[in-house]
Tab-separated table of C-alpha atoms in Angstrom:
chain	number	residue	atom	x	y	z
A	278	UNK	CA	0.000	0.000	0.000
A	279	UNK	CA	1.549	3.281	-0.849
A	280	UNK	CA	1.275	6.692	1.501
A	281	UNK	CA	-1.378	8.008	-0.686
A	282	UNK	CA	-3.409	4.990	-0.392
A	283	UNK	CA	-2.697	4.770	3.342
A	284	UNK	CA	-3.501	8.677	3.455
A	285	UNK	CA	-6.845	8.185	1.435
A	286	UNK	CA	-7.441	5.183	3.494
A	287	UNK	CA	-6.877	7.043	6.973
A	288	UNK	CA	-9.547	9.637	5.948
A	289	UNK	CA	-12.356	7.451	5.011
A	290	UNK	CA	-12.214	5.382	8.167
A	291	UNK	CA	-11.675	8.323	10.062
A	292	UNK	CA	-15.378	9.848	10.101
A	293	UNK	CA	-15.357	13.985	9.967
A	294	UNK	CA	-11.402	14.161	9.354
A	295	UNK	CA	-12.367	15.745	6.144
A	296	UNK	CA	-15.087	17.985	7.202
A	297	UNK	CA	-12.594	19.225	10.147
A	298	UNK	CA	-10.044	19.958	6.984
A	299	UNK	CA	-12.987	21.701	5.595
A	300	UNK	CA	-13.579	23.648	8.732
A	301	UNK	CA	-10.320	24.909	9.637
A	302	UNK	CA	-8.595	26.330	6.205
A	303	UNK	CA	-11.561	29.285	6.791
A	304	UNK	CA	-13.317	28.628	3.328
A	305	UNK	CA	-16.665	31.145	3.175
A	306	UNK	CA	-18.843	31.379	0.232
A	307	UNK	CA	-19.855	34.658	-0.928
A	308	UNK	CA	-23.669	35.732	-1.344
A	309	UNK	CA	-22.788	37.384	-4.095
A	310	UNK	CA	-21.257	35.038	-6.554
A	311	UNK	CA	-21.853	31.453	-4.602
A	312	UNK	CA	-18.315	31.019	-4.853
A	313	UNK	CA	-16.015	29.391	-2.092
A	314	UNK	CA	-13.121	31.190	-1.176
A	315	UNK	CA	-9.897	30.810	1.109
A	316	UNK	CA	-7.793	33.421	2.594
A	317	UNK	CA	-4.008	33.229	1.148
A	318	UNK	CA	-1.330	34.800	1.411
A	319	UNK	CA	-0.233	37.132	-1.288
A	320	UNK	CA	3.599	38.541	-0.997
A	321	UNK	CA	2.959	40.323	2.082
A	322	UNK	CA	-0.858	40.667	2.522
A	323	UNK	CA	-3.292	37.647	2.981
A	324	UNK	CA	-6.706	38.239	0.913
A	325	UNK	CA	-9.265	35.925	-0.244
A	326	UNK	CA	-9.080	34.294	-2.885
A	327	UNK	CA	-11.900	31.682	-5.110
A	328	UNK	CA	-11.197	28.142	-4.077
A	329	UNK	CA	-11.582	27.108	-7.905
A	330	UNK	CA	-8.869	29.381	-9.440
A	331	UNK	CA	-6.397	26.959	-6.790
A	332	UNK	CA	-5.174	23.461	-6.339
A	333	UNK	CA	-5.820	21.852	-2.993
A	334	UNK	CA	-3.856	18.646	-1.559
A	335	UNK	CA	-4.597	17.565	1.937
A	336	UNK	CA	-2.918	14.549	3.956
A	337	UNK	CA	-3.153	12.748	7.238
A	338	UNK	CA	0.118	12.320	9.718
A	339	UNK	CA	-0.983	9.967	12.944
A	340	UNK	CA	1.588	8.192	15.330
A	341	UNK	CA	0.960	7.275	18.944
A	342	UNK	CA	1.002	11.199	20.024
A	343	UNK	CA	-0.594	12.835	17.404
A	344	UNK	CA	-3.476	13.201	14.921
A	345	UNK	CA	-2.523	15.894	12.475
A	346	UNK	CA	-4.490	16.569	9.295
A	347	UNK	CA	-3.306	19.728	6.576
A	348	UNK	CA	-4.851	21.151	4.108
A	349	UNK	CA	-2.546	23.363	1.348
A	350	UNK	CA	-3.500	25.233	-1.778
A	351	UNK	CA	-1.175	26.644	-4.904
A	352	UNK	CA	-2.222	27.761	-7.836
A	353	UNK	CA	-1.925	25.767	-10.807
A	354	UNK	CA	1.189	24.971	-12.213
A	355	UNK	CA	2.973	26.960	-9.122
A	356	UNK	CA	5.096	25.294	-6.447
A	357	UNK	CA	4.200	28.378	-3.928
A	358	UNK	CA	2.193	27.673	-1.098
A	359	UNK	CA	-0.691	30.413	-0.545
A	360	UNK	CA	-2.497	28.635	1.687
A	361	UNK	CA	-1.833	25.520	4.879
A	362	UNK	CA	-3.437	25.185	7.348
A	363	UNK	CA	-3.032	22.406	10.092
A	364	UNK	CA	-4.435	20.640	13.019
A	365	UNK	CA	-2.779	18.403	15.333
A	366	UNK	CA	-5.242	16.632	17.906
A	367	UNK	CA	-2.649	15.714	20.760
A	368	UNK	CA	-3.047	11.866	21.610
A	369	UNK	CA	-0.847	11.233	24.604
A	370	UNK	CA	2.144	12.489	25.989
A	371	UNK	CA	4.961	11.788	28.312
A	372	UNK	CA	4.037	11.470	31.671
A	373	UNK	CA	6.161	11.905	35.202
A	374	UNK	CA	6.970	9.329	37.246
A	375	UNK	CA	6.395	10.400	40.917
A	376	UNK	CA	9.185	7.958	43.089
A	377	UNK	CA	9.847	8.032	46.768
A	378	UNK	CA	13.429	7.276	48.038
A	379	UNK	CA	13.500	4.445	50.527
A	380	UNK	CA	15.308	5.000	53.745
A	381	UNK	CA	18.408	3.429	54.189
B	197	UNK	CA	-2.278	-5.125	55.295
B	198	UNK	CA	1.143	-3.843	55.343
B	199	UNK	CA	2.687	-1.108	54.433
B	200	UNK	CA	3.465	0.351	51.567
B	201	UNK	CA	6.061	3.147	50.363
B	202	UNK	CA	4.635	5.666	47.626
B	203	UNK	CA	3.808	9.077	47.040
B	204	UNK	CA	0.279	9.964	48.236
B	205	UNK	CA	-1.926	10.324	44.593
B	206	UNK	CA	-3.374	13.527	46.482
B	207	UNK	CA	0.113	14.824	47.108
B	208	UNK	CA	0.317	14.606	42.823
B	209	UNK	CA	-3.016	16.247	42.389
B	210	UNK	CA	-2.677	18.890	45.281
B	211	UNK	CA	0.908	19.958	43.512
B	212	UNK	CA	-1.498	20.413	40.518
B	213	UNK	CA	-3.447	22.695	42.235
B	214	UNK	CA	-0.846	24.642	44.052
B	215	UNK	CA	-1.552	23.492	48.092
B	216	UNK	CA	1.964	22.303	48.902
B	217	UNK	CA	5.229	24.520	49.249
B	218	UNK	CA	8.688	22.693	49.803
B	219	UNK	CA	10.466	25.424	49.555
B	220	UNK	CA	12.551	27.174	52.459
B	221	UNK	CA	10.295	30.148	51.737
B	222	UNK	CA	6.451	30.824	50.274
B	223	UNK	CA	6.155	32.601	47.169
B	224	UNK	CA	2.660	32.485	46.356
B	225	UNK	CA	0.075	34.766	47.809
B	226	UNK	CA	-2.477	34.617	45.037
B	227	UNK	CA	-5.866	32.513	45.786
B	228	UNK	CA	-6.836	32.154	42.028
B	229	UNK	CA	-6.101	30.067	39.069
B	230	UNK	CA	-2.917	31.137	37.254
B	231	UNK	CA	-3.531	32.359	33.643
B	232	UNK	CA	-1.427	30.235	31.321
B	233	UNK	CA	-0.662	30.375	28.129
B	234	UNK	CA	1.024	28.279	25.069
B	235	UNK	CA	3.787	29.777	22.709
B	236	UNK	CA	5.169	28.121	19.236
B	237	UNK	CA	8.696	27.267	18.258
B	238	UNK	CA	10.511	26.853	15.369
B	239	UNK	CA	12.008	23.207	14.225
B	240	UNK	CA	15.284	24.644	14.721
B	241	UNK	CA	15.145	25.559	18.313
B	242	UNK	CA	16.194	23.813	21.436
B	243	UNK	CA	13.580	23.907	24.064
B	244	UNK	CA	13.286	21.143	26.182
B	245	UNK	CA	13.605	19.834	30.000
B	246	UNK	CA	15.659	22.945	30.843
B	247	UNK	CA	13.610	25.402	29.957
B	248	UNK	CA	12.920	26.930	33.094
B	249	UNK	CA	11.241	30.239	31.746
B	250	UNK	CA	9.074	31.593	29.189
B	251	UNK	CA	11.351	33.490	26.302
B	252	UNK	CA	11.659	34.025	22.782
B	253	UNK	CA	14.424	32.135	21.771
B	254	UNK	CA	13.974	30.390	19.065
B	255	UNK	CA	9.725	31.178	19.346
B	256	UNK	CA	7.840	31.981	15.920
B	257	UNK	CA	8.976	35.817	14.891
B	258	UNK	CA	5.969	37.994	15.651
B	259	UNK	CA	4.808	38.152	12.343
B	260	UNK	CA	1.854	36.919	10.088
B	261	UNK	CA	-0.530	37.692	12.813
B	262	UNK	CA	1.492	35.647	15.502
B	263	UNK	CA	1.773	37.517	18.776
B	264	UNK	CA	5.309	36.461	20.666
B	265	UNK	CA	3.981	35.242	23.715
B	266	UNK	CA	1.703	32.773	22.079
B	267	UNK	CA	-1.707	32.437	22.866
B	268	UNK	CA	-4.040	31.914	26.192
B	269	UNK	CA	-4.735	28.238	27.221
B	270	UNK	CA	-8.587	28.158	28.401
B	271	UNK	CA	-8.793	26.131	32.086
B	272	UNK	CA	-11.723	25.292	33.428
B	273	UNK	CA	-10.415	21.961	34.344
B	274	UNK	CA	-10.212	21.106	38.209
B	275	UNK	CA	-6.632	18.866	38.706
B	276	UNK	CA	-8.202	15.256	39.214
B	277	UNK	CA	-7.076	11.713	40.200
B	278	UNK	CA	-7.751	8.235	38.999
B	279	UNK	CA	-5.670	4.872	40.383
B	280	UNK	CA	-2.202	6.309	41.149
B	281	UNK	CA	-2.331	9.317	38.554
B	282	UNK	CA	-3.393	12.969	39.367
B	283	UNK	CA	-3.721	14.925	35.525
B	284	UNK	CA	-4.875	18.175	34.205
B	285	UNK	CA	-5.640	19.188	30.717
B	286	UNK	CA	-6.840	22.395	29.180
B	287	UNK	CA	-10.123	22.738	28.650
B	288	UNK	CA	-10.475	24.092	25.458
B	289	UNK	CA	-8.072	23.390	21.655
B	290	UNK	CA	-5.624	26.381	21.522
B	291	UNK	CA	-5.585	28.025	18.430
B	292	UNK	CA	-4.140	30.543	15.770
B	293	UNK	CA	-6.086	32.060	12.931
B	294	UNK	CA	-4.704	33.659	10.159
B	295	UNK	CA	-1.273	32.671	10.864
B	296	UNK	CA	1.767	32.414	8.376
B	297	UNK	CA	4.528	31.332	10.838
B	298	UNK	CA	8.171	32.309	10.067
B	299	UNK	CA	9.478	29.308	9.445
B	300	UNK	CA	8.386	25.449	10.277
B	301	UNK	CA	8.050	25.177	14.139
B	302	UNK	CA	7.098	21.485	16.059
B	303	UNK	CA	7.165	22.722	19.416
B	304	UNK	CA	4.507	24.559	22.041
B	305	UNK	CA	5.788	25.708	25.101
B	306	UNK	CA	3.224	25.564	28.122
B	307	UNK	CA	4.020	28.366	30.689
B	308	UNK	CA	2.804	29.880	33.299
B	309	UNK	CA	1.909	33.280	32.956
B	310	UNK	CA	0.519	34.886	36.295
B	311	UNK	CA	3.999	34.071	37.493
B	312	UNK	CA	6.678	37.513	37.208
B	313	UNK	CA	8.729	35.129	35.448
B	314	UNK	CA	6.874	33.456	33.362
B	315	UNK	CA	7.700	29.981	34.650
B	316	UNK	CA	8.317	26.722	32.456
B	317	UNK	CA	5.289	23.933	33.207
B	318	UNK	CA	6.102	21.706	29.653
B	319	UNK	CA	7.435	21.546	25.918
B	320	UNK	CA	5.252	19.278	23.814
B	321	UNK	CA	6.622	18.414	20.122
B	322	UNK	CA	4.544	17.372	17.271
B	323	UNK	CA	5.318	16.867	13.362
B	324	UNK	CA	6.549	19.849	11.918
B	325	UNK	CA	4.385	22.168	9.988
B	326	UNK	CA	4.495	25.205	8.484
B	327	UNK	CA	1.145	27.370	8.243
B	328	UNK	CA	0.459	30.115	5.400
B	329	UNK	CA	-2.792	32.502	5.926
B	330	UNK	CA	-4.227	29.642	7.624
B	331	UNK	CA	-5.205	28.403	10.997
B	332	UNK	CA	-3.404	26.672	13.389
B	333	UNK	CA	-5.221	24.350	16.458
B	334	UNK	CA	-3.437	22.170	19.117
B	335	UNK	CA	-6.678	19.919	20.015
B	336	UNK	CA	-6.197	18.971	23.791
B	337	UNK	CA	-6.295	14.828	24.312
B	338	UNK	CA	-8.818	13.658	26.592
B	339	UNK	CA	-8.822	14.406	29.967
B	340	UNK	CA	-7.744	11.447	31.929
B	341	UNK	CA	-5.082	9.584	33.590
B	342	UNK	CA	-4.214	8.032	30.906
B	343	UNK	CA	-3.941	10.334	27.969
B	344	UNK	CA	-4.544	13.621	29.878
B	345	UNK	CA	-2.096	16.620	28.989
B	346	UNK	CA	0.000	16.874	32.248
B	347	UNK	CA	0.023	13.760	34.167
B	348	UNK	CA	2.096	12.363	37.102
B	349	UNK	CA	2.029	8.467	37.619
């Protein structure tokens, strides 16, 4: 099985993973033209931008002390990032041992 | 019966809460909850076991809508108990919103923030991400003695 099938895998057992992606890379749609947009980052200003001029890839990274799912966009044919997002769901994590000395 | 040598599970949660002083002097006059708060940094840093204080070496820069400092950690979670484990965890995710980070960071630090010093409580690690006009949330694990935030066993 390769990542991308382990990735695709992850997300369909993994109820609402998606819709959290969904939720947290602040896509709104606009009254006035129905369209779904993103906020990216543009040189040095963020602004919004329509979610169909961009391309969107979004993976899954779980061990035993973390859930974390990301969501990126570019624009076609670019290698620049305008848009990640991220959201790591902490799972467990190293705990302290509380130890008396014995006498003698 | 017989005895048994251990530290009392009380003693773990009542250090939680802030009812026992071991020092050779008491510090702490306030009667409320401390205010804490959680600050991001940068793959490249060093923060660990020795941190002692809150500072920016080596935090996110405080740009792209990312306030040095970090952000406040929402506690409406008593310190509990269960078996031999006394645990705390936040009470709400923590979270950035329209953040692009300065570079790709894998580390909170948890600190206290009523204290004049800022004082060091723990550095939790995660895979490292960078975030562009996006949002960034640290969901807290459950709140138990087995998975909960801070625990002591």
């Amino acid at each position: 099985m390769t990542q991308v099938e382990i990735i695709d895998k992850l997300m369909t057992l993994r109820m609402g993973v998606e819709s959290d992606i969904v939720g947290m890379d602040l896509r709104i749609v606009t009254k006035e033209t129905g369209h779904e947009q993103v906020l990216i980052q543009d040189g040095d200003t963020q602004r919004m931008e329509c979610v169909k001029n961009l391309v969107r890839t979004n993976g899954v990274l779980e061990n035993d002390h973390e859930l974390t799912t990301w969501v990126e966009y570019r624009y076609p044919n670019s290698d620049v990032i305008v848009h990640r997002s991220a959201h790591v769901t902490v799972k467990k994590t190293p705990e302290l041992s509380g130890v008396v000395q014995p006498f003698g | 019966m017989a005895n048994s040598q251990a530290m009392c599970t009380r003693f773990k949660r009542d250090i939680l809460k802030g009812l026992h002083a071991l020092g050779t002097s008491v510090v702490r006059a306030g009667t409320t909850p401390d205010s804490l708060k959680m600050a991001l940094y940068l793959a490249s840093a060093s923060r660990g076991a020795g941190d002692t204080v809150y500072n920016t070496t080596g935090e996110l820069a405080g740009t792209g809508n990312y306030t040095q400092g970090g952000a406040a950690v929402t506690n409406a979670n008593e310190p509990d108990e269960s078996g031999t484990t006394a645990f705390w965890t936040p009470s709400a995710s923590v979270s950035w919103a329209n953040l692009t980070s300065s570079g790709a960071f894998d580390a909170a630090l948890l600190y206290n923030d009523t204290s004049a010093s800022d004082l060091a409580i723990a550095v939790f690690t995660f895979g490292s991400q960078n975030v562009t006009a996006g949002t960034f949330t640290l969901t807290m694990p459950t709140n138990d003695a087995t998975t909960g935030l801070i625990r002591i066993a």
